[in-house]
mmCIF file of C-alpha atoms in Angstrom:
data_model
loop_
_atom_site.group_PDB
_atom_site.id
_atom_site.type_symbol
_atom_site.label_atom_id
_atom_site.label_comp_id
_atom_site.label_asym_id
_atom_site.label_seq_id
_atom_site.Cartn_x
_atom_site.Cartn_y
_atom_site.Cartn_z
ATOM 1 C CA UNK A 1 -0.833 11.596 1.415
ATOM 2 C CA UNK A 2 -0.011 11.293 -2.280
ATOM 3 C CA UNK A 3 -2.839 12.062 -4.716
ATOM 4 C CA UNK A 4 -2.394 9.916 -7.829
ATOM 5 C CA UNK A 5 -4.187 10.909 -11.015
ATOM 6 C CA UNK A 6 -6.119 7.829 -12.172
ATOM 7 C CA UNK A 7 -5.398 7.199 -15.866
ATOM 8 C CA UNK A 8 -4.312 10.829 -15.951
ATOM 9 C CA UNK A 9 -7.401 12.753 -14.888
ATOM 10 C CA UNK A 10 -10.024 10.277 -16.078
ATOM 11 C CA UNK A 11 -13.004 12.172 -14.713
ATOM 12 C CA UNK A 12 -12.484 15.170 -16.978
ATOM 13 C CA UNK A 13 -10.338 13.908 -19.859
ATOM 14 C CA UNK A 14 -10.244 10.792 -22.073
ATOM 15 C CA UNK A 15 -8.432 8.267 -19.914
ATOM 16 C CA UNK A 16 -4.863 7.181 -20.613
ATOM 17 C CA UNK A 17 -4.351 9.776 -23.361
ATOM 18 C CA UNK A 18 -1.737 12.505 -23.698
ATOM 19 C CA UNK A 19 -4.467 15.101 -22.997
ATOM 20 C CA UNK A 20 -5.269 13.390 -19.691
ATOM 21 C CA UNK A 21 -1.606 13.096 -18.691
ATOM 22 C CA UNK A 22 -0.881 16.730 -19.593
ATOM 23 C CA UNK A 23 -3.869 17.833 -17.505
ATOM 24 C CA UNK A 24 -2.379 16.001 -14.520
ATOM 25 C CA UNK A 25 0.977 17.684 -15.099
ATOM 26 C CA UNK A 26 -0.662 21.108 -15.358
ATOM 27 C CA UNK A 27 -2.572 20.433 -12.138
ATOM 28 C CA UNK A 28 0.786 19.867 -10.465
ATOM 29 C CA UNK A 29 0.371 16.184 -9.630
ATOM 30 C CA UNK A 30 3.496 14.283 -8.675
ATOM 31 C CA UNK A 31 2.079 10.887 -9.714
ATOM 32 C CA UNK A 32 -0.277 9.429 -12.297
ATOM 33 C CA UNK A 33 -1.420 5.852 -12.818
ATOM 34 C CA UNK A 34 -1.814 4.320 -16.270
ATOM 35 C CA UNK A 35 -2.363 0.872 -17.760
ATOM 36 C CA UNK A 36 -0.032 -0.750 -20.262
ATOM 37 C CA UNK A 37 -0.276 -3.801 -22.517
ATOM 38 C CA UNK A 38 1.271 -5.097 -25.751
ATOM 39 C CA UNK A 39 0.214 -4.663 -29.377
ATOM 40 C CA UNK A 40 0.341 -7.396 -31.997
ATOM 41 C CA UNK A 41 3.871 -6.285 -32.916
ATOM 42 C CA UNK A 42 4.997 -6.129 -29.279
ATOM 43 C CA UNK A 43 4.959 -2.410 -28.596
ATOM 44 C CA UNK A 44 3.657 -1.461 -25.152
ATOM 45 C CA UNK A 45 0.764 0.996 -25.336
ATOM 46 C CA UNK A 46 -1.275 2.868 -22.748
ATOM 47 C CA UNK A 47 -4.813 1.453 -22.541
ATOM 48 C CA UNK A 48 -6.911 -0.090 -19.777
ATOM 49 C CA UNK A 49 -9.229 -2.525 -21.552
ATOM 50 C CA UNK A 50 -7.992 -5.454 -23.605
ATOM 51 C CA UNK A 51 -10.192 -4.141 -26.415
ATOM 52 C CA UNK A 52 -10.412 -0.657 -27.912
ATOM 53 C CA UNK A 53 -14.225 -0.784 -28.095
ATOM 54 C CA UNK A 54 -15.013 1.485 -25.117
ATOM 55 C CA UNK A 55 -12.351 4.162 -25.519
ATOM 56 C CA UNK A 56 -11.940 4.604 -29.261
ATOM 57 C CA UNK A 57 -13.872 4.607 -32.511
ATOM 58 C CA UNK A 58 -12.592 1.131 -33.301
ATOM 59 C CA UNK A 59 -13.436 -2.436 -32.316
ATOM 60 C CA UNK A 60 -11.147 -5.322 -31.414
ATOM 61 C CA UNK A 61 -8.391 -6.458 -29.089
ATOM 62 C CA UNK A 62 -5.275 -4.348 -28.562
ATOM 63 C CA UNK A 63 -3.079 -7.346 -29.358
ATOM 64 C CA UNK A 64 -4.872 -7.988 -32.642
ATOM 65 C CA UNK A 65 -3.563 -4.686 -34.067
ATOM 66 C CA UNK A 66 -0.078 -3.450 -34.864
ATOM 67 C CA UNK A 67 0.939 -0.102 -33.420
ATOM 68 C CA UNK A 68 0.521 1.591 -36.809
ATOM 69 C CA UNK A 69 -2.990 0.162 -37.102
ATOM 70 C CA UNK A 70 -3.886 1.388 -33.599
ATOM 71 C CA UNK A 71 -2.668 4.870 -34.457
ATOM 72 C CA UNK A 72 -5.433 5.089 -37.081
ATOM 73 C CA UNK A 73 -8.125 5.093 -34.375
ATOM 74 C CA UNK A 74 -9.414 8.086 -32.412
ATOM 75 C CA UNK A 75 -9.034 7.662 -28.642
ATOM 76 C CA UNK A 76 -10.520 11.013 -27.615
ATOM 77 C CA UNK A 77 -13.781 11.611 -29.454
ATOM 78 C CA UNK A 78 -15.719 9.024 -27.423
ATOM 79 C CA UNK A 79 -15.263 11.261 -24.363
ATOM 80 C CA UNK A 80 -15.948 14.630 -25.991
ATOM 81 C CA UNK A 81 -15.789 16.108 -29.461
ATOM 82 C CA UNK A 82 -13.116 18.549 -28.286
ATOM 83 C CA UNK A 83 -10.727 15.637 -27.783
ATOM 84 C CA UNK A 84 -11.155 14.162 -31.261
ATOM 85 C CA UNK A 85 -7.867 13.138 -32.791
ATOM 86 C CA UNK A 86 -6.215 11.844 -29.622
ATOM 87 C CA UNK A 87 -4.094 8.867 -30.646
ATOM 88 C CA UNK A 88 -3.027 5.939 -28.517
ATOM 89 C CA UNK A 89 0.156 6.586 -26.518
ATOM 90 C CA UNK A 90 3.082 4.221 -26.487
ATOM 91 C CA UNK A 91 4.859 3.559 -23.211
ATOM 92 C CA UNK A 92 7.991 5.081 -24.733
ATOM 93 C CA UNK A 93 6.139 8.332 -25.513
ATOM 94 C CA UNK A 94 4.685 8.408 -22.008
ATOM 95 C CA UNK A 95 8.067 7.812 -20.376
ATOM 96 C CA UNK A 96 9.657 10.632 -22.365
ATOM 97 C CA UNK A 97 6.800 12.972 -21.432
ATOM 98 C CA UNK A 98 7.073 12.002 -17.768
ATOM 99 C CA UNK A 99 10.842 12.478 -17.827
ATOM 100 C CA UNK A 100 10.483 15.934 -19.340
ATOM 101 C CA UNK A 101 8.015 17.049 -16.656
ATOM 102 C CA UNK A 102 9.445 15.130 -13.654
ATOM 103 C CA UNK A 103 6.236 13.096 -13.421
ATOM 104 C CA UNK A 104 6.232 9.809 -11.535
ATOM 105 C CA UNK A 105 4.303 6.860 -12.951
ATOM 106 C CA UNK A 106 2.433 3.901 -11.539
ATOM 107 C CA UNK A 107 2.421 1.485 -14.470
ATOM 108 C CA UNK A 108 -0.234 -1.216 -14.161
ATOM 109 C CA UNK A 109 0.553 -4.174 -16.407
ATOM 110 C CA UNK A 110 -2.679 -5.569 -17.901
ATOM 111 C CA UNK A 111 -2.230 -9.051 -19.350
ATOM 112 C CA UNK A 112 -4.572 -11.932 -19.986
ATOM 113 C CA UNK A 113 -3.432 -14.127 -22.899
ATOM 114 C CA UNK A 114 0.007 -12.671 -23.511
ATOM 115 C CA UNK A 115 3.376 -14.159 -22.567
ATOM 116 C CA UNK A 116 4.242 -12.669 -19.185
ATOM 117 C CA UNK A 117 8.005 -13.047 -19.531
ATOM 118 C CA UNK A 118 8.133 -11.456 -22.993
ATOM 119 C CA UNK A 119 6.049 -8.463 -21.908
ATOM 120 C CA UNK A 120 8.188 -7.879 -18.820
ATOM 121 C CA UNK A 121 11.326 -8.047 -20.965
ATOM 122 C CA UNK A 122 9.849 -5.448 -23.318
ATOM 123 C CA UNK A 123 9.027 -3.252 -20.331
ATOM 124 C CA UNK A 124 12.592 -3.656 -19.053
ATOM 125 C CA UNK A 125 13.953 -2.605 -22.433
ATOM 126 C CA UNK A 126 11.732 0.510 -22.499
ATOM 127 C CA UNK A 127 12.790 1.576 -19.019
ATOM 128 C CA UNK A 128 16.501 0.899 -19.525
ATOM 129 C CA UNK A 129 16.699 2.517 -22.972
ATOM 130 C CA UNK A 130 15.446 5.803 -21.527
ATOM 131 C CA UNK A 131 17.405 5.344 -18.298
ATOM 132 C CA UNK A 132 14.286 5.815 -16.178
ATOM 133 C CA UNK A 133 15.098 6.218 -12.484
ATOM 134 C CA UNK A 134 13.601 3.510 -10.304
ATOM 135 C CA UNK A 135 12.350 6.072 -7.768
ATOM 136 C CA UNK A 136 10.018 7.553 -10.388
ATOM 137 C CA UNK A 137 8.217 4.283 -11.179
ATOM 138 C CA UNK A 138 5.877 1.935 -9.324
ATOM 139 C CA UNK A 139 5.014 -1.271 -11.189
ATOM 140 C CA UNK A 140 1.754 -2.990 -10.303
ATOM 141 C CA UNK A 141 -0.592 -5.758 -11.398
ATOM 142 C CA UNK A 142 -3.539 -7.801 -10.197
ATOM 143 C CA UNK A 143 -1.797 -10.911 -11.546
ATOM 144 C CA UNK A 144 0.490 -12.770 -9.118
ATOM 145 C CA UNK A 145 2.310 -14.255 -12.129
ATOM 146 C CA UNK A 146 3.038 -10.783 -13.496
ATOM 147 C CA UNK A 147 4.168 -9.527 -10.073
ATOM 148 C CA UNK A 148 6.553 -12.456 -9.659
ATOM 149 C CA UNK A 149 7.972 -11.963 -13.156
ATOM 150 C CA UNK A 150 8.435 -8.234 -12.541
ATOM 151 C CA UNK A 151 10.291 -9.108 -9.333
ATOM 152 C CA UNK A 152 12.628 -11.386 -11.317
ATOM 153 C CA UNK A 153 13.046 -9.163 -14.366
ATOM 154 C CA UNK A 154 13.104 -5.681 -12.816
ATOM 155 C CA UNK A 155 14.289 -6.163 -9.216
ATOM 156 C CA UNK A 156 15.436 -2.541 -8.893
ATOM 157 C CA UNK A 157 11.890 -1.194 -9.417
ATOM 158 C CA UNK A 158 9.263 -0.925 -6.682
ATOM 159 C CA UNK A 159 6.237 -3.203 -6.848
ATOM 160 C CA UNK A 160 2.635 -2.586 -5.865
ATOM 161 C CA UNK A 161 0.470 -5.681 -5.428
ATOM 162 C CA UNK A 162 -3.049 -4.895 -6.622
ATOM 163 C CA UNK A 163 -6.075 -6.555 -5.067
ATOM 164 C CA UNK A 164 -9.729 -5.866 -4.395
ATOM 165 C CA UNK A 165 -9.297 -6.935 -0.775
ATOM 166 C CA UNK A 166 -6.503 -7.729 1.648
ATOM 167 C CA UNK A 167 -6.243 -11.527 1.985
ATOM 168 C CA UNK A 168 -3.702 -13.919 3.437
ATOM 169 C CA UNK A 169 -2.617 -14.789 -0.129
ATOM 170 C CA UNK A 170 -2.005 -11.112 -0.869
ATOM 171 C CA UNK A 171 0.065 -10.722 2.285
ATOM 172 C CA UNK A 172 2.110 -13.772 1.368
ATOM 173 C CA UNK A 173 2.806 -12.340 -2.090
ATOM 174 C CA UNK A 174 3.778 -8.937 -0.646
ATOM 175 C CA UNK A 175 6.482 -10.615 1.429
ATOM 176 C CA UNK A 176 7.546 -12.996 -1.345
ATOM 177 C CA UNK A 177 8.419 -10.157 -3.743
ATOM 178 C CA UNK A 178 9.446 -7.589 -1.110
ATOM 179 C CA UNK A 179 6.704 -5.294 -2.398
ATOM 180 C CA UNK A 180 6.698 -1.570 -1.795
ATOM 181 C CA UNK A 181 2.933 -1.178 -1.514
ATOM 182 C CA UNK A 182 -0.378 -2.963 -1.356
ATOM 183 C CA UNK A 183 -2.876 -1.253 -3.678
ATOM 184 C CA UNK A 184 -6.418 -1.985 -2.527
ATOM 185 C CA UNK A 185 -10.003 -1.062 -3.374
ATOM 186 C CA UNK A 186 -10.921 1.629 -0.841
ATOM 187 C CA UNK A 187 -14.447 0.189 -0.508
ATOM 188 C CA UNK A 188 -13.130 -2.908 1.275
ATOM 189 C CA UNK A 189 -10.230 -1.300 3.129
ATOM 190 C CA UNK A 190 -10.489 -0.679 6.857
ATOM 191 C CA UNK A 191 -8.272 1.065 9.386
ATOM 192 C CA UNK A 192 -7.141 -2.304 10.763
ATOM 193 C CA UNK A 193 -5.946 -3.373 7.302
ATOM 194 C CA UNK A 194 -3.871 -0.212 6.935
ATOM 195 C CA UNK A 195 -2.372 -0.616 10.412
ATOM 196 C CA UNK A 196 -1.535 -4.270 9.751
ATOM 197 C CA UNK A 197 0.191 -3.533 6.438
ATOM 198 C CA UNK A 198 2.086 -0.578 7.884
ATOM 199 C CA UNK A 199 3.317 -2.724 10.758
ATOM 200 C CA UNK A 200 4.770 -5.165 8.226
ATOM 201 C CA UNK A 201 6.543 -2.415 6.302
ATOM 202 C CA UNK A 202 4.226 -1.886 3.325
ATOM 203 C CA UNK A 203 2.665 1.315 2.080
ATOM 204 C CA UNK A 204 -1.091 1.303 1.394
ATOM 205 C CA UNK A 205 -2.428 2.934 -1.778
ATOM 206 C CA UNK A 206 -6.193 2.847 -2.413
ATOM 207 C CA UNK A 207 -8.238 3.141 -5.607
ATOM 208 C CA UNK A 208 -10.466 4.794 -6.845
ATOM 209 C CA UNK A 209 -11.351 7.515 -4.335
ATOM 210 C CA UNK A 210 -13.513 10.286 -5.815
ATOM 211 C CA UNK A 211 -15.347 11.436 -2.688
ATOM 212 C CA UNK A 212 -13.193 13.382 -0.181
ATOM 213 C CA UNK A 213 -15.480 12.263 2.646
ATOM 214 C CA UNK A 214 -14.029 8.758 2.289
ATOM 215 C CA UNK A 215 -10.737 10.041 3.661
ATOM 216 C CA UNK A 216 -12.284 10.531 7.096
ATOM 217 C CA UNK A 217 -12.154 6.758 7.443
ATOM 218 C CA UNK A 218 -8.887 6.282 5.551
ATOM 219 C CA UNK A 219 -6.750 9.128 6.857
ATOM 220 C CA UNK A 220 -3.711 6.899 7.372
ATOM 221 C CA UNK A 221 -3.361 5.931 3.706
ATOM 222 C CA UNK A 222 -0.070 6.646 1.943
ATOM 223 C CA UNK A 223 -1.734 7.419 -1.397
ATOM 224 C CA UNK A 224 -5.062 7.434 -3.184
ATOM 225 C CA UNK A 225 -5.939 7.138 -6.855
ATOM 226 C CA UNK A 226 -8.638 9.534 -8.065
ATOM 227 C CA UNK A 227 -10.445 10.418 -11.292
ATOM 228 C CA UNK A 228 -10.918 13.897 -9.783
ATOM 229 C CA UNK A 229 -7.612 14.675 -8.032
ATOM 230 C CA UNK A 230 -8.423 18.396 -7.900
ATOM 231 C CA UNK A 231 -11.044 17.587 -5.237
ATOM 232 C CA UNK A 232 -8.249 16.599 -2.852
ATOM 233 C CA UNK A 233 -5.774 19.399 -3.492
#
C-alpha cells in the first residue's frame, strides 16, 4: 500500500508549502498530494482553498492576486511561528523540487470560476517544459469537467477521479476517461466498493486516513492519503 503525504505532511507542517514537501521527502515518502490553481496572471500555484484567508496572513481569492502579489504573503506563520516566511509555491517550483528528489506527485486541480481548458493548457505547458515523466504524476479532480478536459489535453498522464462516495456516475466517468484510480473518502468506502473497482481495473486510493486502525477495514486499498504518514510507516 502506498502512503501518500497529504498536502506534504499537513498534520505537522503548514500544508502545501515547501517546508511540508521537504518533510515528506526527508521522511522517505514516494508520493505526496497537493492542490493547484491559477493566479490572476495565470501562474499555477500550490494552495487548497480558493482564498488565502485560512493559510496565510492575507485575505482574498487566489485568482484576484498576481503571483508577485501572492509572494508578499506569509504562508507559514498561521501554523507556527517557526514557519514564518514560507512563501506560496508555484507548480513549476514544486515540479523541479520533485524531479530533484525523485518524488511523485498527485496534483489535484481545484477550479470553480476559472476556464477549465485554459488551466489544463497551462498545466500541460508546465509539465512538458520540464519534461516530467507521466509515471511520476497522477492528476485528479472532483470536477467531471476538469477530468474530461485533462483526458483530452493530457492523455498520457494518469487520472484519479475524486469523489466522496462511489456512485454509478463516478463509475461511468472512470470508464469514460480510462482512469487509473478512484480516489474516495475512506469514511464511506467499504470492502465491496474496493473489490468492485478492482474487478473493473481501477486502483482505489482513499483520503484522509489518519488513524491506522481504519486500515483493518480497508486492507485492500492501493494507497491512502494521510496528514500523519509517519503513523503508517
